mmCIF file of C-alpha atoms and ligand atoms in Angstrom:
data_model
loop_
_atom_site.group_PDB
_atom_site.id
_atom_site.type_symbol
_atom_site.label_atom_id
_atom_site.label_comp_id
_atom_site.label_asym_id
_atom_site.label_seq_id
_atom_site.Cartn_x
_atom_site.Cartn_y
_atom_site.Cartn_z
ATOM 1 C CA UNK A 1 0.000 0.000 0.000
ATOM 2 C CA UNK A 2 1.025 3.541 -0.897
ATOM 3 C CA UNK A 3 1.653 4.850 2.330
ATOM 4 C CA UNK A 4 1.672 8.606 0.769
ATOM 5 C CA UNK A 5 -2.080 8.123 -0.544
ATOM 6 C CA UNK A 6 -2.945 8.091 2.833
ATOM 7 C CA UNK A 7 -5.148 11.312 4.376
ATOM 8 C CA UNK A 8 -2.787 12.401 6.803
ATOM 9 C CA UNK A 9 -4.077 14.735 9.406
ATOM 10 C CA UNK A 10 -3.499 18.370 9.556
ATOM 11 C CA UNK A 11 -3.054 18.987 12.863
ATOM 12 C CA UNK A 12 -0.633 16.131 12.986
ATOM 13 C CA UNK A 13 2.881 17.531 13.631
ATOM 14 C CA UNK A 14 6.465 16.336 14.842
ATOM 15 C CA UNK A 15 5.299 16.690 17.968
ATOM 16 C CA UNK A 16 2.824 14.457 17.672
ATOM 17 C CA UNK A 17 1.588 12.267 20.351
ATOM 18 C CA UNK A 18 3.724 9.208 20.848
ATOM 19 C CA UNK A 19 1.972 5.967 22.006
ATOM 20 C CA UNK A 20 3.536 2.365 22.479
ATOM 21 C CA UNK A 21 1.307 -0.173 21.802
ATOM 22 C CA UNK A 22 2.341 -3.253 24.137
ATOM 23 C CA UNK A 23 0.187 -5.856 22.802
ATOM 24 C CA UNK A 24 -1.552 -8.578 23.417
ATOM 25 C CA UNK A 25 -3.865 -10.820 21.005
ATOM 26 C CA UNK A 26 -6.169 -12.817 22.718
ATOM 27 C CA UNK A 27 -7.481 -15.128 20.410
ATOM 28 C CA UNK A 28 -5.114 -15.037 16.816
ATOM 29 C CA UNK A 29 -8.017 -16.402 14.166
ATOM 30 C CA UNK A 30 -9.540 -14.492 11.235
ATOM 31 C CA UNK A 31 -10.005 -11.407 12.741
ATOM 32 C CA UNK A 32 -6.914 -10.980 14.948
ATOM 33 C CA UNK A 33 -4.732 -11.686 11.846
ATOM 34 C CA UNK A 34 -6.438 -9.330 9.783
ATOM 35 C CA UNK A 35 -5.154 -6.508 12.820
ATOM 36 C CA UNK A 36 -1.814 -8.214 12.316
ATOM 37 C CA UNK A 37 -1.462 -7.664 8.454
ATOM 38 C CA UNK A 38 -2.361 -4.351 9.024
ATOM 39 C CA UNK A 39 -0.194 -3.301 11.658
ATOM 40 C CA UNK A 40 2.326 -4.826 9.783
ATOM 41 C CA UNK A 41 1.598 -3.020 6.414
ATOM 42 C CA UNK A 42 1.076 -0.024 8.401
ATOM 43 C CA UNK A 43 4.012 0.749 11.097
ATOM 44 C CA UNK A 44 5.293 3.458 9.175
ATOM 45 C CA UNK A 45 2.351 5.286 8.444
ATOM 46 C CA UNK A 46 1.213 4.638 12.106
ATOM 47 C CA UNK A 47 4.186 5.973 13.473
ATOM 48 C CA UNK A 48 4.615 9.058 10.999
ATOM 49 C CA UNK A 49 1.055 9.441 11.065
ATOM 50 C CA UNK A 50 0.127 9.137 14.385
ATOM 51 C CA UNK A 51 2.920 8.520 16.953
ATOM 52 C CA UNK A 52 2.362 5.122 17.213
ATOM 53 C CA UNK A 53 4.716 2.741 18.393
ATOM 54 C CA UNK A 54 3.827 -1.223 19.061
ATOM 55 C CA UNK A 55 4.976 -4.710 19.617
ATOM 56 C CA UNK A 56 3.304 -7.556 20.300
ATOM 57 C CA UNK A 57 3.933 -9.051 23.525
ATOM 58 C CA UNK A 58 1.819 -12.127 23.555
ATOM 59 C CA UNK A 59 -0.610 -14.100 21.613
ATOM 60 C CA UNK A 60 -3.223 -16.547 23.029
ATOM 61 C CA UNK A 61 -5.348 -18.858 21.194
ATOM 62 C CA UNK A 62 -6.870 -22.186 21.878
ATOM 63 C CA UNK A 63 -5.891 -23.921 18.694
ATOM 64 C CA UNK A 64 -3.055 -22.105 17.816
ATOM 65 C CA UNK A 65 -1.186 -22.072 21.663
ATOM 66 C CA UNK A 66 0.123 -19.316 23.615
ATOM 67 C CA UNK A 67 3.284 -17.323 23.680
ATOM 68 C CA UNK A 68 4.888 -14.523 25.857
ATOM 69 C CA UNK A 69 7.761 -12.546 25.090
ATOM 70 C CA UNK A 70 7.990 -8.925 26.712
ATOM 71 C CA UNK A 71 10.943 -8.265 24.363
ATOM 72 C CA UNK A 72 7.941 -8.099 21.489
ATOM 73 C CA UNK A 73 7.188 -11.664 19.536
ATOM 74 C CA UNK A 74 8.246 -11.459 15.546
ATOM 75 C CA UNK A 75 4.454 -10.872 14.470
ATOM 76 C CA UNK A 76 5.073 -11.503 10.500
ATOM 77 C CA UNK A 77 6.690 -14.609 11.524
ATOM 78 C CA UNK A 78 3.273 -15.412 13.917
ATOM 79 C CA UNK A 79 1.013 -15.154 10.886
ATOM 80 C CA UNK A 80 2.827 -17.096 8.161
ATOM 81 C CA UNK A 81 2.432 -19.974 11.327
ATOM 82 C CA UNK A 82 -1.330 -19.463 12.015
ATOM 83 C CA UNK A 83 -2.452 -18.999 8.157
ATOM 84 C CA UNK A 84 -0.768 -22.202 7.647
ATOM 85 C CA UNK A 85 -2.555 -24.126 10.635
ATOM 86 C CA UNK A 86 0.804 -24.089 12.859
ATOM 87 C CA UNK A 87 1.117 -24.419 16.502
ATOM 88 C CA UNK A 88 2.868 -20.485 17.559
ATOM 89 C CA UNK A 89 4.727 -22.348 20.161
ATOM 90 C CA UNK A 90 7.301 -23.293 17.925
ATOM 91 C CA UNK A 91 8.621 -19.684 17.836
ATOM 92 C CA UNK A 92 11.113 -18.356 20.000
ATOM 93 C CA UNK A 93 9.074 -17.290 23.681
ATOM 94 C CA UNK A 94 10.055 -16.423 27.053
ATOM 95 C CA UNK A 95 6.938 -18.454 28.061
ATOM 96 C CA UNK A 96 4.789 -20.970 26.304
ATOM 97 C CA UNK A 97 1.872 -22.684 27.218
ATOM 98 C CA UNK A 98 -0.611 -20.545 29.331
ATOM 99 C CA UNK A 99 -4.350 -20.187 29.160
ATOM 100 C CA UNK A 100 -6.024 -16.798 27.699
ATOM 101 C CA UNK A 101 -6.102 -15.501 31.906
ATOM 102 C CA UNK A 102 -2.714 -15.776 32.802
ATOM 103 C CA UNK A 103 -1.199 -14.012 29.619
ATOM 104 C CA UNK A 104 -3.536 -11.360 30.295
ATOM 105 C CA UNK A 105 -2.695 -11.307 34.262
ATOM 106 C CA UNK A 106 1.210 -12.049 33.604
ATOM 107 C CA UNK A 107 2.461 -10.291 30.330
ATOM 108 C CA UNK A 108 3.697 -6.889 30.512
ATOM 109 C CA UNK A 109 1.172 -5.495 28.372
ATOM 110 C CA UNK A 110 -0.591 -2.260 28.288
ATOM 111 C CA UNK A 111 -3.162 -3.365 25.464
ATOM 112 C CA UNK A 112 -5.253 -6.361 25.169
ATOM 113 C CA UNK A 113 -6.779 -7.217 21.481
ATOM 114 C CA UNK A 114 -9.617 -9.377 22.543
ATOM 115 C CA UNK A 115 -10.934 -11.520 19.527
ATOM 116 C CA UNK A 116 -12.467 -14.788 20.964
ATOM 117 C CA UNK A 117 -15.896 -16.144 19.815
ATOM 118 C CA UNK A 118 -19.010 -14.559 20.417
ATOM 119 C CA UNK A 119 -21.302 -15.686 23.067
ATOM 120 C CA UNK A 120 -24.352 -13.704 23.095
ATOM 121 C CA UNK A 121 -25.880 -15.970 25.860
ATOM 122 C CA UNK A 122 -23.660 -15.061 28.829
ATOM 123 C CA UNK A 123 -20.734 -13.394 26.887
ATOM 124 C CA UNK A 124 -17.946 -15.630 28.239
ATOM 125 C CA UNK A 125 -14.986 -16.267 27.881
ATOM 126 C CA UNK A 126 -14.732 -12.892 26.662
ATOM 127 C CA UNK A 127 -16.548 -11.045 29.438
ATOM 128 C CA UNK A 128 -13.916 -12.376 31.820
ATOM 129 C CA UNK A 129 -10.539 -11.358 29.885
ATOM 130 C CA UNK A 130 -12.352 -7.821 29.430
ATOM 131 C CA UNK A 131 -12.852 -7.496 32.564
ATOM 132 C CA UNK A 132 -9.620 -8.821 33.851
ATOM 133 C CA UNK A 133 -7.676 -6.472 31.443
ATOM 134 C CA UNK A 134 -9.644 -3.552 32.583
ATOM 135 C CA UNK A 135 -9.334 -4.412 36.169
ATOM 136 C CA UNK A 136 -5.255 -4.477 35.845
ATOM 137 C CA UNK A 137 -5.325 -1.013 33.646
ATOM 138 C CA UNK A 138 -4.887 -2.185 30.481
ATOM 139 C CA UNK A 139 -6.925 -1.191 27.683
ATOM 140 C CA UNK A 140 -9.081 -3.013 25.428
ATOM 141 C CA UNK A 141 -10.219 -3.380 22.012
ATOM 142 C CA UNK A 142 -12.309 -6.627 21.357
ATOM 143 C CA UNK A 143 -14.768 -7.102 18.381
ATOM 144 C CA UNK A 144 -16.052 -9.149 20.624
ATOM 145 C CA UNK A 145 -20.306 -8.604 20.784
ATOM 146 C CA UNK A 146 -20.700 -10.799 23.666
ATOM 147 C CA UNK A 147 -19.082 -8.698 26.489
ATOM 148 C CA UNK A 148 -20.251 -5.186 24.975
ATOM 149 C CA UNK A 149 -24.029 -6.268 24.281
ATOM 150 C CA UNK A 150 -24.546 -7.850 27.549
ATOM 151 C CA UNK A 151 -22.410 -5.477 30.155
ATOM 152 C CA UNK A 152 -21.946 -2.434 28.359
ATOM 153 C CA UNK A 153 -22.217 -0.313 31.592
ATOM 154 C CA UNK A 154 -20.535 -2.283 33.944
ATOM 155 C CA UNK A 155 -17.317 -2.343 31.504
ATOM 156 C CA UNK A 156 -17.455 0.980 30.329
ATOM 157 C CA UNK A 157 -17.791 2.483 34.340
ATOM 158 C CA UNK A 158 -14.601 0.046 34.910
ATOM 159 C CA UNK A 159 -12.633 1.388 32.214
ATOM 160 C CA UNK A 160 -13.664 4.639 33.342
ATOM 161 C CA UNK A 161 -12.574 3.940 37.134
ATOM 162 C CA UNK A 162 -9.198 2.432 35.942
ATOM 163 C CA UNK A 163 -8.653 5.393 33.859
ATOM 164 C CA UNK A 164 -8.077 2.493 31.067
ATOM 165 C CA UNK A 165 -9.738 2.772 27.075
ATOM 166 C CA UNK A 166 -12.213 0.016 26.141
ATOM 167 C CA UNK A 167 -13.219 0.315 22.570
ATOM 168 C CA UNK A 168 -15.860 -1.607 20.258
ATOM 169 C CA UNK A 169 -15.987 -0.210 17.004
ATOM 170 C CA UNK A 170 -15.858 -3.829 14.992
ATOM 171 C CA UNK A 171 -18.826 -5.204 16.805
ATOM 172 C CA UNK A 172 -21.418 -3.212 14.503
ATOM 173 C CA UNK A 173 -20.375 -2.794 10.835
ATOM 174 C CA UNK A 174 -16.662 -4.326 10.938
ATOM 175 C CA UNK A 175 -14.680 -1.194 10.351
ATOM 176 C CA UNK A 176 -17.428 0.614 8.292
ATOM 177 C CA UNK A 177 -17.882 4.056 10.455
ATOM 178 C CA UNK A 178 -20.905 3.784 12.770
ATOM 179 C CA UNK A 179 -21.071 4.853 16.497
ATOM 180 C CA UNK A 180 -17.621 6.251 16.192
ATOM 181 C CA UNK A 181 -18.763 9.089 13.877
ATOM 182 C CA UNK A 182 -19.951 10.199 17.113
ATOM 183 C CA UNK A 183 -16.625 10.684 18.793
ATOM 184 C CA UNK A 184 -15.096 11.933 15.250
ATOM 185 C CA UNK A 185 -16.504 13.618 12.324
ATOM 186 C CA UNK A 186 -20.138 13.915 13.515
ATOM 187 C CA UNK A 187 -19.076 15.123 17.574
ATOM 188 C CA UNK A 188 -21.744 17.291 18.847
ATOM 189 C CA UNK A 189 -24.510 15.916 16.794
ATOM 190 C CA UNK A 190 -27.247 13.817 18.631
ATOM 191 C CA UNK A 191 -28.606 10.831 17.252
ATOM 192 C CA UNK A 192 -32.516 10.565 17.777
ATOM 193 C CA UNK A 193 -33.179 7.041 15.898
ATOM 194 C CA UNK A 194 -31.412 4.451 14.248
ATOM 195 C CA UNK A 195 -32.326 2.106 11.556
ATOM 196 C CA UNK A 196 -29.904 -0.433 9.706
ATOM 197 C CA UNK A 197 -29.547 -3.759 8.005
ATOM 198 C CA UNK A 198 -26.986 -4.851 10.563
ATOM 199 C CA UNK A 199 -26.440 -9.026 9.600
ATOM 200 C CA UNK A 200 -25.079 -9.487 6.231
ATOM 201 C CA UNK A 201 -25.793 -13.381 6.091
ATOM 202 C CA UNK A 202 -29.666 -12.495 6.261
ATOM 203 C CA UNK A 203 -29.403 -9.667 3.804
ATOM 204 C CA UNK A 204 -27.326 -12.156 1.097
ATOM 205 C CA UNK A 205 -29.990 -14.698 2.004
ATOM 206 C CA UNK A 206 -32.988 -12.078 0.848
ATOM 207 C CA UNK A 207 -30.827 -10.714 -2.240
ATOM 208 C CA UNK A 208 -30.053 -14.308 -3.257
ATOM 209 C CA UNK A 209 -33.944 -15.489 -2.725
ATOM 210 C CA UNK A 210 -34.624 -12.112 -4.629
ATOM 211 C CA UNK A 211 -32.912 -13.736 -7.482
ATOM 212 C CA UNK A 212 -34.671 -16.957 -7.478
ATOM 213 C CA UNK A 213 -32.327 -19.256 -4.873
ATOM 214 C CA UNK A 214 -34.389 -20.882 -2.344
ATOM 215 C CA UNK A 215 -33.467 -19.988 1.540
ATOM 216 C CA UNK A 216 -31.710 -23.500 2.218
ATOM 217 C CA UNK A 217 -28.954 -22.844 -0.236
ATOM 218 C CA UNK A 218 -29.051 -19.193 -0.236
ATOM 219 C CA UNK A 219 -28.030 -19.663 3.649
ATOM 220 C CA UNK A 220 -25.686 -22.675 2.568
ATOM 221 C CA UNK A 221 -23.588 -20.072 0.541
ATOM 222 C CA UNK A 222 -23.749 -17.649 3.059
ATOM 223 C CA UNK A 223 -21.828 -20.329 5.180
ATOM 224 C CA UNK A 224 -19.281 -21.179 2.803
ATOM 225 C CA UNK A 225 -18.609 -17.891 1.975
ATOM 226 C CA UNK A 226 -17.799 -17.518 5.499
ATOM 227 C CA UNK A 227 -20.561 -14.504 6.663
ATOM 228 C CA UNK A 228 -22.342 -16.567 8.897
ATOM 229 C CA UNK A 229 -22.035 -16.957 12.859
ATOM 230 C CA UNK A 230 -20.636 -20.563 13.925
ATOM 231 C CA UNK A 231 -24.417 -20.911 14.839
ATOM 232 C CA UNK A 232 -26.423 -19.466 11.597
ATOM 233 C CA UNK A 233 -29.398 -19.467 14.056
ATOM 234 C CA UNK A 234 -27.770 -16.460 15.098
ATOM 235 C CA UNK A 235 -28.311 -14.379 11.749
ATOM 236 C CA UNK A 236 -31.389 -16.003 10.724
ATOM 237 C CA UNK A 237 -33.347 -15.573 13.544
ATOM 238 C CA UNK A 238 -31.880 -11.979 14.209
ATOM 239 C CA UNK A 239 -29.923 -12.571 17.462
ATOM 240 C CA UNK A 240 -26.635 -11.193 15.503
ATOM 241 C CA UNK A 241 -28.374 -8.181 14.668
ATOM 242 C CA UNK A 242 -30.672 -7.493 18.271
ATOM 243 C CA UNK A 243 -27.019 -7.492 19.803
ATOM 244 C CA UNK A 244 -25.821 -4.752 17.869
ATOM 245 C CA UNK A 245 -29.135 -2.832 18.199
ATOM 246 C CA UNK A 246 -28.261 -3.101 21.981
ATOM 247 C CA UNK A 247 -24.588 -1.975 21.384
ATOM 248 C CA UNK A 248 -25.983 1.095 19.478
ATOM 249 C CA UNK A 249 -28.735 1.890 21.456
ATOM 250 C CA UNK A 250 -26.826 1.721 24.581
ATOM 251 C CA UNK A 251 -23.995 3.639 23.131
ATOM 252 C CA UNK A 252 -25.804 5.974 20.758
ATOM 253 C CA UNK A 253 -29.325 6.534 22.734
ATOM 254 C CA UNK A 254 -28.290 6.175 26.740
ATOM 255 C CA UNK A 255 -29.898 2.932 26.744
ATOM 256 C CA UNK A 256 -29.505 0.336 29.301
ATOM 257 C CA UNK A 257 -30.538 -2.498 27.133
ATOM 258 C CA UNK A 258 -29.353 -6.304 26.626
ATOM 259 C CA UNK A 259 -30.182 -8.674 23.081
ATOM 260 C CA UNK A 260 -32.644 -9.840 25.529
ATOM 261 C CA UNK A 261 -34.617 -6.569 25.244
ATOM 262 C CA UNK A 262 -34.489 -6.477 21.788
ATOM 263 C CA UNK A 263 -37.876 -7.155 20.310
ATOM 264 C CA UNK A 264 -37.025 -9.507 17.429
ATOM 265 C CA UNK A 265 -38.130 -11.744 14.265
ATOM 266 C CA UNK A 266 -36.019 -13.422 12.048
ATOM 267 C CA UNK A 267 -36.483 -14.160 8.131
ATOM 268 C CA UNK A 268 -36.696 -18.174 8.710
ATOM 269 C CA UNK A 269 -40.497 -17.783 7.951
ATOM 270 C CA UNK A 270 -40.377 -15.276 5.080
ATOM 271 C CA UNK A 271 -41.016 -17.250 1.770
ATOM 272 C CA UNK A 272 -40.300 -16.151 -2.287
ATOM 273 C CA UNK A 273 -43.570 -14.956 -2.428
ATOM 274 C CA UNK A 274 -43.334 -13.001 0.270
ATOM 275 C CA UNK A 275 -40.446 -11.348 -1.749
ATOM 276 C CA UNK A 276 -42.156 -11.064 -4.899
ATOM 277 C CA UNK A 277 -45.208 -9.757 -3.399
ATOM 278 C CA UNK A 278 -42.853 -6.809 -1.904
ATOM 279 C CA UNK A 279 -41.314 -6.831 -5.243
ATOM 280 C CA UNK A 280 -45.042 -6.256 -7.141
ATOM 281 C CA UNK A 281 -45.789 -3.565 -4.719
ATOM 282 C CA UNK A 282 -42.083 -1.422 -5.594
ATOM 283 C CA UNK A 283 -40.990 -2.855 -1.961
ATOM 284 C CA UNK A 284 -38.331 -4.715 -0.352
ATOM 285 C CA UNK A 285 -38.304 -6.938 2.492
ATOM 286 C CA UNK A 286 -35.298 -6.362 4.467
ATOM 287 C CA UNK A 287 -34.044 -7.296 7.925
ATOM 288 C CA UNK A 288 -34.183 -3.742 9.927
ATOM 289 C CA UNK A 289 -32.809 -3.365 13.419
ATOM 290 C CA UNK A 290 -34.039 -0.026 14.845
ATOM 291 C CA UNK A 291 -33.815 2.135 17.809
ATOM 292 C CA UNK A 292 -34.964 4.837 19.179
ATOM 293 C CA UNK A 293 -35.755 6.696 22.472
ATOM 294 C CA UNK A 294 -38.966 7.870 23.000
ATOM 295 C CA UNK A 295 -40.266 10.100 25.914
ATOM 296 C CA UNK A 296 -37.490 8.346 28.140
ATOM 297 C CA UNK A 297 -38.450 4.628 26.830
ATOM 298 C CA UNK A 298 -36.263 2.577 24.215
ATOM 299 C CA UNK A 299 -37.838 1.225 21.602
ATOM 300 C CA UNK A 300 -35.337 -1.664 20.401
ATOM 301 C CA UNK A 301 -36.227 -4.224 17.742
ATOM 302 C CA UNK A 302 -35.504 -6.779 14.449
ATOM 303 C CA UNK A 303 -38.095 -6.959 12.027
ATOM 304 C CA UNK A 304 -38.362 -8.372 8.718
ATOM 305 C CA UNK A 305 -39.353 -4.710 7.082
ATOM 306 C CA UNK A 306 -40.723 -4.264 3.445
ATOM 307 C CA UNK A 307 -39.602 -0.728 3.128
ATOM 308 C CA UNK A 308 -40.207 1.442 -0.642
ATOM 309 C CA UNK A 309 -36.881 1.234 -2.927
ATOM 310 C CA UNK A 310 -36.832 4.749 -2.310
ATOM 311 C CA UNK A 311 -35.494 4.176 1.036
ATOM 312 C CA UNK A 312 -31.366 4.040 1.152
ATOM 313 C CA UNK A 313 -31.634 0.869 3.350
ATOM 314 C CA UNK A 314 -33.639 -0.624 0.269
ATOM 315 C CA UNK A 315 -31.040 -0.515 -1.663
ATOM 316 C CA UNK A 316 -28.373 -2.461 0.212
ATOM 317 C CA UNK A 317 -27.943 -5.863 -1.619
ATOM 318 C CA UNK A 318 -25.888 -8.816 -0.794
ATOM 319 C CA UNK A 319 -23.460 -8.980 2.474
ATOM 320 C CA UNK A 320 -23.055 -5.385 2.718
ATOM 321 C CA UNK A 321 -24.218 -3.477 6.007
ATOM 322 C CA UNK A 322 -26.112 0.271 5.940
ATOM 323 C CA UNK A 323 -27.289 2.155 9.054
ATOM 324 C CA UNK A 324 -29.085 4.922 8.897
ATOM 325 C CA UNK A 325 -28.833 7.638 12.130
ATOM 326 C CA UNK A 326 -31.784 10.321 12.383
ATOM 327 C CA UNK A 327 -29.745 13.353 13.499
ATOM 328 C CA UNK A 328 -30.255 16.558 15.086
ATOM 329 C CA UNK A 329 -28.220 18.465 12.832
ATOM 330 C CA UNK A 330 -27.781 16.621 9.946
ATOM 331 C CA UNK A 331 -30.875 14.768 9.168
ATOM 332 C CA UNK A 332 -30.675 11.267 8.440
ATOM 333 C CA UNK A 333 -27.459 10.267 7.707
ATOM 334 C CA UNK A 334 -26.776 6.404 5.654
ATOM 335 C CA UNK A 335 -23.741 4.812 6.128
ATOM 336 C CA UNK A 336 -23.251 1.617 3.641
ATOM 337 C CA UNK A 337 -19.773 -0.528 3.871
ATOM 338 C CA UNK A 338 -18.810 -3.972 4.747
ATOM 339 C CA UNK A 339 -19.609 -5.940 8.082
ATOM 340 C CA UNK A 340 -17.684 -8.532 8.163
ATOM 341 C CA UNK A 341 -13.978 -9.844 6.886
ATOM 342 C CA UNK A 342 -10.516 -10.040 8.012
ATOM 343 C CA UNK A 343 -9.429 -6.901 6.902
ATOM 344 C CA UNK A 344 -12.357 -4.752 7.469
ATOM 345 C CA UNK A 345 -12.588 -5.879 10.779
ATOM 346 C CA UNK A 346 -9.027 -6.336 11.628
ATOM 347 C CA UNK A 347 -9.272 -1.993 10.289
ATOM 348 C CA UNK A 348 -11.935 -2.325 13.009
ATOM 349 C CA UNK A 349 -9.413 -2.774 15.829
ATOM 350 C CA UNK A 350 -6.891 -0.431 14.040
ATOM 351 C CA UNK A 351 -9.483 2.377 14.228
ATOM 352 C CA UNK A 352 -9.436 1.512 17.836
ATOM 353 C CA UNK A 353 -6.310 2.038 18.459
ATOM 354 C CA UNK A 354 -5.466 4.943 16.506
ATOM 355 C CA UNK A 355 -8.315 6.499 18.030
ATOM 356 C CA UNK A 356 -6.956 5.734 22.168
ATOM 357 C CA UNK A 357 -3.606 7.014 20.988
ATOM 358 C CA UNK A 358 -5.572 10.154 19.879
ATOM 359 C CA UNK A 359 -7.356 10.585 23.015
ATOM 360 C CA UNK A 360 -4.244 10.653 24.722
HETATM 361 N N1 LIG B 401 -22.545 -13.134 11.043
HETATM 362 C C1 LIG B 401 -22.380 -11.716 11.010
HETATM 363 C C2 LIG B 401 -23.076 -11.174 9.762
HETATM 364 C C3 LIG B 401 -20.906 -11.393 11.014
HETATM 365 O O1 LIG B 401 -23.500 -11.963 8.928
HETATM 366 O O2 LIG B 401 -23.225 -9.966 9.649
HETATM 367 C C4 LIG B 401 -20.560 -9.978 11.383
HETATM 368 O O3 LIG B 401 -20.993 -9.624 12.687
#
C-alpha cells in the first residue's frame, strides 16, 4: 500500500503524540490476523502518522497455543504460522503454554486485542478477559459482541474507574464508520433514531432469494462464503443483529438495554412470495434493526421490514451493512460498507487504536 495516498491529518505535527502499543492478542483467528497484516503493512504510516509505536507481547489462542515474550514476539513470523494451521509455540518465547487468563494477568502489556468467539448468551470467555484487562489497567479493544451487548455499563464504568480505554468499534459494521462518527466527524450531533440492516448473512440470504435461490442454499452459501455466525441461528433468527441494536442503542441513545430486550423476528419464515409480493408492490423486504428513544423509553427491535426502494436501506444488496442515524443536525445520515472480513474488521481494531492514541 502507498503509504503517501494516505489522508494524513493536519493537525498532525512532529510533535505528535507518541503511544507504544504493548500488545496482546487474545485469540489469533480471522479477525486478529487481519489486525496483524495491518499493523504490519502499516508501522510506518502509524508511526509518521500518528505517533504510534507497538509490539506484540503475547498471543493466546486455543488452537493455535500461547506465547509470551515482553521483548515483542516477531508478528510476520506469527502469521505465516497461524495462516498455515501451525502451533505459535514453535517460535522463539520467554513463556509458552498458558491459558487466555494468565497471559492477560502475567504479560507486561498495556493493550489487550480481545478476539475470541461470540457468546451472546452469557458473553464468556470474553466477558472475563475484558474485565480482567480492565481491572489491571490495560486497555481493550475486542470485536467481541458478547461482552459489549450484555455489560456495556458495567465495563465501560470500569474502564472509566481504571482510567483504562475500552473500545468496540468492529462489533457493529466491521470497520465501516458507525457509532464512532460520534466521537469523530459527527461530535456534537445527537442521534434521535437508528435504523440499519446490521447481519449481512440475512441480507445475502434475501438478495439471493430475490434472485430466485431458495433460503436452504441461499443460507448454505452464506456459510461457505464464510458470513455466517458458527451458529447461523444467530443471523437467521436476528440474534446477531438485536445485539448490535443493543450496542448502538446503549452507546448511541443512553440505553440500558441487553439482546434480551431487543424485540425480534427473524427471516426463517419469510417465503419467495413473500419477496415477490414486496417486489409487485415497488418494496423490499429487508431485515431492519431499529432504535430509538422515545419520551425516556427505548424502543429496540428486528423486524423483517418491506420498506419502498426509495429508502437508502432498500437498496443495500448482498453482504453489505447500511445504518441509517436520524440526526439533530444533519438529518438522516446512511452509512453503507462492509460488516464482516478479516481486513475490514481487523481496520476495526486499528481504528481503535489509533483512536486511544488520539485521546491521549
Ligand atoms: N454473522 C455476522 C453477519 C458477522 O452476517 O453480519 C458480522 O458480525
Amino acid at each position: 500500500m502507498d503509504a503517501l495516498r494516505v489522508y494524513i491529518p493536519k493537525y498532525t505535527t512532529k510533535e505528535a503524540i507518541k503511544v507504544h502499543f504493548d500488545l496482546v492478542f487474545v485469540g489469533f483467528g480471522t479477525v486478529g490476523r487481519g489486525l496483524a497484516d495491518l499493523l504490519i503493512e502499516k508501522r510506518s504510516l502509524l508511526e509518521k502518522a500518528y505517533g504510534i509505536k507497538w509490539r506484540v507481547v503475547a498471543i493466546s489462542d486455543l488452537k493455535l497455543g500461547s506465547i509470551i515474550d515482553d521483548n515483542g514476539i516477531n508478528l510476520a513470523e506469527a502469521l505465516r504460522l497461524a495462516d498455515s494451521g501451525r502451533n505459535l509455540e514453535s517460535l522463539p518465547a520467554k513463556r509458552k503454554g498458558l491459558s487466555a487468563l494468565e497471559v492477560i494477568k502475567e504479560s507486561s502489556a498495556n493493550t489487550i486485542i480481545e478476539v475470541t468467539w461470540t457468546n451472546i448468551v452469557d458473553g464468556e470467555p470474553g466477558y472475563t478477559h475484558v474485565k480482567t484487562a480492565l481491572s489491571l489497567g490495560k486497555n481493550v479493544v475486542t470485536t467481541n459482541k458478547g461482552p459489549i451487548a450484555l455489560y456495556y455499563r458495567e465495563l465501560m464504568d470500569l474502564a472509566k474507574e481504571k482510567g483504562v480505554h475500552l473500545r468496540f468499534k468492529g462489533t457493529v459494521l466491521s470497520g465501516t464508520p458507525a457509532f464512532n462518527l460520534f466521537d469523530g466527524p459527527l461530535s456534537g450531533c445527537s442521534v434521535q433514531s437508528i435504523r440499519g440492516i446490521l447481519n449481512g448473512t440475512t441480507n445475502f440470504i434475501l438478495t439471493e432469494m430475490e434472485k430466485g435461490a431458495d433460503y436452504a442454499s441461499a443460507l448454505k452459501e452464506a456459510q461457505r462464503l464464510g458470513y455466517a455466525e458458527a451458529d447461523p441461528t444467530m443471523d437467521v433468527e436476528g440474534m446477531d443483529a438485536a445485539a448490535k441494536v443493543a450496542i448502538l442503542a446503549n452507546a448511541l441513545l443512553g440505553a440500558d438495554i441487553k439482546p434480551g430486550d431487543v424485540k425480534r423476528r427473524g427471516i426463517s419464515s419469510i417465503t419467495p412470495q413473500d419477496i415477490q409480493n414486496a417486489a409487485r408492490r415497488g418494496e423490499r423486504i429487508k431485515l431492519i434493526g431499529r432504535a430509538e428513544m422515545n419520551g425516556g423509553k427505548i424502543l429496540a427491535e428486528v423486524l423483517p421490514t418491506s420498506l419502498p426502494t426509495s429508502d437508502p436501506l432498500a437498496n443495500i444488496m448482498g453482504v453489505t451493512n447500511a445504518i441509517t442515524f436520524k440526526t439533530d443536525c444533519l438529518g438522516d445520515v446512511t452509512v453503507v460498507g462492509p460488516g464482516a472480513g478479516r481486513r475490514a474488521t481487523g481496520y476495526a481494531l486499528l481504528t481503535d487504536l489509533i483512536s486511544i492514541a488520539r485521546s491521549k
